[in-house]
């Protein structure tokens, strides 16, 4: 069975969407544990579903020390994939290197636009008419790993960062599952190339697997 570790820091809505799609047999996988840097709702969802829920307190630890704690905790589960589902902490390079090619993240913008914190606010300030969400492999450069899938949503004149975030979240729940399914089915792979890394696809059709209408 394909084994997934979920890392989160908050309410766990993307984790719950992934879990629902496993329980509905859309994803042929098992979430073996959920790890959080905060005592949060996501951990409670894990406990309610009999999934190992682990709180790792970063207090008093350096970034590198915390990374080593994460590595020692997660490695025994032998994950095929680690999903960052709202994990609000920048990972140390040592963690990324330990699980190279096995970490994916979802970011609420159409990367490479609006990296980092508050991307919805950044989008509104820039005046873009379309924003969205991106699932990408994680590398040592923030929000810059190879892109797996993106979905677009409209940006409206009366939008606030909160209303735009809510609209984007709906497509996040869709495309995270789609990206994970591609990985499980070996239709996308993390590949090293001379200039860095790329997402290498096979047996996919762009209009079917990648494009989501911006009207929700």
CSV table of C-alpha atoms in Angstrom, one decimal:
chain,number,residue,atom,x,y,z
A,1,UNK,CA,0.0,0.0,0.0
A,2,UNK,CA,1.2,3.5,-0.9
A,3,UNK,CA,2.0,5.2,2.4
A,4,UNK,CA,1.5,9.0,3.0
A,5,UNK,CA,2.6,11.2,5.9
A,6,UNK,CA,0.7,14.5,6.2
A,7,UNK,CA,2.2,17.5,7.8
A,8,UNK,CA,0.0,20.4,8.9
A,9,UNK,CA,-0.3,23.3,11.3
A,10,UNK,CA,-4.0,24.2,11.4
A,11,UNK,CA,-7.5,23.1,10.7
A,12,UNK,CA,-6.4,20.3,8.3
A,13,UNK,CA,-9.0,20.9,5.5
A,14,UNK,CA,-6.6,19.7,2.8
A,15,UNK,CA,-5.6,16.6,4.9
A,16,UNK,CA,-9.4,15.9,5.4
A,17,UNK,CA,-10.0,16.2,1.6
A,18,UNK,CA,-7.2,13.7,1.0
A,19,UNK,CA,-8.5,11.3,3.7
A,20,UNK,CA,-12.0,11.5,2.2
A,21,UNK,CA,-10.7,10.5,-1.2
A,22,UNK,CA,-8.8,7.6,0.3
A,23,UNK,CA,-11.9,6.4,2.1
A,24,UNK,CA,-13.9,6.8,-1.1
A,25,UNK,CA,-11.3,4.7,-2.9
A,26,UNK,CA,-10.3,7.5,-5.3
A,27,UNK,CA,-6.8,7.3,-3.9
A,28,UNK,CA,-5.3,3.9,-3.3
A,29,UNK,CA,-3.2,4.9,-0.4
A,30,UNK,CA,-3.0,4.9,3.4
A,31,UNK,CA,-2.2,7.9,5.6
A,32,UNK,CA,0.2,6.4,8.2
A,33,UNK,CA,0.6,9.4,10.4
A,34,UNK,CA,-0.1,13.1,10.7
A,35,UNK,CA,2.6,15.4,12.1
A,36,UNK,CA,2.0,19.0,13.3
A,37,UNK,CA,4.1,21.7,14.9
A,38,UNK,CA,1.0,22.9,16.7
A,39,UNK,CA,-1.8,21.4,18.8
A,40,UNK,CA,-4.5,21.9,16.2
A,41,UNK,CA,-7.8,20.7,14.7
A,42,UNK,CA,-5.9,18.6,12.0
A,43,UNK,CA,-4.5,16.4,14.7
A,44,UNK,CA,-8.0,15.9,16.2
A,45,UNK,CA,-9.3,14.8,12.8
A,46,UNK,CA,-6.5,12.3,12.6
A,47,UNK,CA,-7.3,10.9,16.0
A,48,UNK,CA,-11.0,10.6,15.1
A,49,UNK,CA,-10.0,8.5,12.2
A,50,UNK,CA,-7.6,6.3,14.1
A,51,UNK,CA,-4.5,7.7,12.4
A,52,UNK,CA,-1.4,8.3,14.4
A,53,UNK,CA,-1.3,12.0,15.4
A,54,UNK,CA,2.0,13.4,16.4
A,55,UNK,CA,2.6,16.9,17.9
A,56,UNK,CA,6.3,17.9,17.6
A,57,UNK,CA,6.8,21.1,19.5
A,58,UNK,CA,9.5,23.3,17.9
A,59,UNK,CA,9.9,25.5,21.0
A,60,UNK,CA,13.5,25.8,22.0
A,61,UNK,CA,14.9,24.1,18.9
A,62,UNK,CA,16.9,25.5,16.1
A,63,UNK,CA,15.6,25.0,12.5
A,64,UNK,CA,18.1,22.3,12.0
A,65,UNK,CA,17.4,20.6,15.3
A,66,UNK,CA,13.7,20.6,14.5
A,67,UNK,CA,14.4,19.1,11.1
A,68,UNK,CA,16.3,16.2,12.7
A,69,UNK,CA,13.4,15.6,15.1
A,70,UNK,CA,11.0,15.5,12.1
A,71,UNK,CA,13.3,13.1,10.3
A,72,UNK,CA,13.7,10.7,13.2
A,73,UNK,CA,9.9,10.7,13.7
A,74,UNK,CA,8.9,10.2,10.1
A,75,UNK,CA,11.5,7.9,8.7
A,76,UNK,CA,10.3,4.8,10.6
A,77,UNK,CA,7.0,5.1,8.8
A,78,UNK,CA,8.8,4.6,5.4
A,79,UNK,CA,6.5,7.1,3.6
A,80,UNK,CA,6.2,7.0,-0.2
A,81,UNK,CA,5.0,10.6,-0.1
A,82,UNK,CA,5.0,13.4,2.4
A,83,UNK,CA,2.2,16.0,1.8
A,84,UNK,CA,2.5,19.5,3.3
A,85,UNK,CA,-1.1,20.4,3.9
A,86,UNK,CA,-0.9,23.8,5.5
A,87,UNK,CA,2.4,23.2,7.3
A,88,UNK,CA,3.3,26.8,8.2
A,89,UNK,CA,7.0,26.3,8.8
A,90,UNK,CA,9.9,26.6,6.3
A,91,UNK,CA,11.7,23.2,6.3
A,92,UNK,CA,15.4,23.0,6.8
A,93,UNK,CA,17.4,21.8,3.8
A,94,UNK,CA,18.4,18.6,5.7
A,95,UNK,CA,14.8,17.5,5.9
A,96,UNK,CA,14.1,18.1,2.2
A,97,UNK,CA,17.3,16.3,1.3
A,98,UNK,CA,16.4,13.3,3.6
A,99,UNK,CA,13.1,12.8,1.6
A,100,UNK,CA,14.2,14.2,-1.8
A,101,UNK,CA,11.5,13.8,-4.4
A,102,UNK,CA,9.0,12.6,-1.9
A,103,UNK,CA,7.6,15.9,-0.6
A,104,UNK,CA,4.8,17.8,-2.2
A,105,UNK,CA,3.2,21.1,-1.2
A,106,UNK,CA,0.1,23.1,-2.1
A,107,UNK,CA,0.4,26.8,-2.4
A,108,UNK,CA,-2.6,29.2,-2.9
A,109,UNK,CA,-1.3,31.0,-5.9
A,110,UNK,CA,-0.3,30.3,-9.5
A,111,UNK,CA,3.4,29.8,-8.9
A,112,UNK,CA,5.9,31.2,-9.6
A,113,UNK,CA,3.7,34.3,-8.8
A,114,UNK,CA,3.2,35.3,-5.2
A,115,UNK,CA,5.5,33.0,-3.3
A,116,UNK,CA,5.7,33.0,0.5
A,117,UNK,CA,3.2,34.4,3.0
A,118,UNK,CA,-0.1,36.0,2.2
A,119,UNK,CA,-0.3,35.2,-1.5
A,120,UNK,CA,-4.0,36.2,-1.7
A,121,UNK,CA,-3.1,39.7,-0.4
A,122,UNK,CA,-0.2,39.8,-2.9
A,123,UNK,CA,-2.6,38.9,-5.7
A,124,UNK,CA,-5.1,41.6,-4.9
A,125,UNK,CA,-2.4,44.2,-4.5
A,126,UNK,CA,-1.0,43.2,-7.9
A,127,UNK,CA,-4.4,43.6,-9.5
A,128,UNK,CA,-4.4,40.2,-11.2
A,129,UNK,CA,-7.6,38.9,-12.7
A,130,UNK,CA,-6.9,35.2,-12.2
A,131,UNK,CA,-5.2,33.5,-9.3
A,132,UNK,CA,-5.4,29.9,-8.1
A,133,UNK,CA,-3.5,27.1,-6.5
A,134,UNK,CA,-0.4,25.0,-7.3
A,135,UNK,CA,0.8,21.6,-6.2
A,136,UNK,CA,4.5,21.2,-6.6
A,137,UNK,CA,7.4,19.0,-5.5
A,138,UNK,CA,9.4,20.6,-2.6
A,139,UNK,CA,13.0,21.6,-3.1
A,140,UNK,CA,15.4,23.7,-1.0
A,141,UNK,CA,14.2,26.9,-2.6
A,142,UNK,CA,10.9,28.2,-1.2
A,143,UNK,CA,7.8,27.6,-3.3
A,144,UNK,CA,10.0,26.9,-6.4
A,145,UNK,CA,10.0,23.1,-6.9
A,146,UNK,CA,8.7,21.5,-10.1
A,147,UNK,CA,5.0,22.2,-10.7
A,148,UNK,CA,2.7,19.1,-10.9
A,149,UNK,CA,-0.7,20.7,-11.3
A,150,UNK,CA,-2.4,24.1,-11.1
A,151,UNK,CA,-6.0,25.4,-11.0
A,152,UNK,CA,-7.2,28.9,-11.7
A,153,UNK,CA,-10.0,31.0,-10.1
A,154,UNK,CA,-11.3,34.4,-11.0
A,155,UNK,CA,-10.3,37.4,-8.9
A,156,UNK,CA,-13.2,39.9,-8.4
A,157,UNK,CA,-13.2,43.6,-7.7
A,158,UNK,CA,-14.9,43.2,-4.3
A,159,UNK,CA,-12.6,40.4,-3.2
A,160,UNK,CA,-10.8,40.4,0.1
A,161,UNK,CA,-7.9,38.2,0.9
A,162,UNK,CA,-10.3,36.0,2.9
A,163,UNK,CA,-12.9,35.7,0.1
A,164,UNK,CA,-10.2,34.9,-2.4
A,165,UNK,CA,-8.6,32.4,-0.1
A,166,UNK,CA,-12.0,30.6,0.3
A,167,UNK,CA,-12.5,30.4,-3.4
A,168,UNK,CA,-9.0,29.0,-3.9
A,169,UNK,CA,-9.4,26.5,-1.1
A,170,UNK,CA,-12.2,24.8,-3.1
A,171,UNK,CA,-9.8,24.0,-5.9
A,172,UNK,CA,-7.0,23.1,-3.6
A,173,UNK,CA,-9.1,20.2,-2.3
A,174,UNK,CA,-9.6,19.0,-5.9
A,175,UNK,CA,-6.1,19.3,-7.3
A,176,UNK,CA,-4.2,18.0,-4.3
A,177,UNK,CA,-6.0,14.7,-4.8
A,178,UNK,CA,-5.3,14.8,-8.5
A,179,UNK,CA,-1.6,15.4,-8.0
A,180,UNK,CA,-1.3,12.6,-5.5
A,181,UNK,CA,-3.2,10.2,-7.8
A,182,UNK,CA,-0.7,11.1,-10.6
A,183,UNK,CA,2.2,10.2,-8.2
A,184,UNK,CA,0.6,7.0,-7.0
A,185,UNK,CA,0.0,5.9,-10.6
A,186,UNK,CA,3.6,6.8,-11.6
A,187,UNK,CA,2.3,9.3,-14.1
A,188,UNK,CA,4.5,12.1,-12.7
A,189,UNK,CA,8.0,11.8,-11.2
A,190,UNK,CA,10.5,14.1,-9.6
A,191,UNK,CA,13.6,14.0,-11.9
A,192,UNK,CA,17.0,15.6,-11.6
A,193,UNK,CA,18.3,17.5,-14.7
A,194,UNK,CA,21.4,19.5,-15.4
A,195,UNK,CA,19.8,22.8,-14.5
A,196,UNK,CA,18.0,21.5,-11.4
A,197,UNK,CA,14.8,19.4,-11.2
A,198,UNK,CA,11.7,18.8,-13.2
A,199,UNK,CA,8.3,17.0,-13.0
A,200,UNK,CA,8.4,14.4,-15.7
A,201,UNK,CA,5.0,13.2,-16.9
A,202,UNK,CA,3.8,10.2,-18.9
A,203,UNK,CA,0.4,9.0,-20.0
A,204,UNK,CA,-1.3,12.3,-19.2
A,205,UNK,CA,-3.5,14.6,-21.2
A,206,UNK,CA,-3.2,18.3,-20.2
A,207,UNK,CA,-6.8,19.4,-20.7
A,208,UNK,CA,-8.0,16.4,-18.7
A,209,UNK,CA,-5.5,16.3,-15.9
A,210,UNK,CA,-4.4,19.9,-15.4
A,211,UNK,CA,-6.9,22.6,-16.4
A,212,UNK,CA,-9.7,23.5,-14.1
A,213,UNK,CA,-12.2,26.1,-15.1
A,214,UNK,CA,-11.8,29.4,-13.2
A,215,UNK,CA,-15.5,29.7,-12.7
A,216,UNK,CA,-16.5,27.9,-9.5
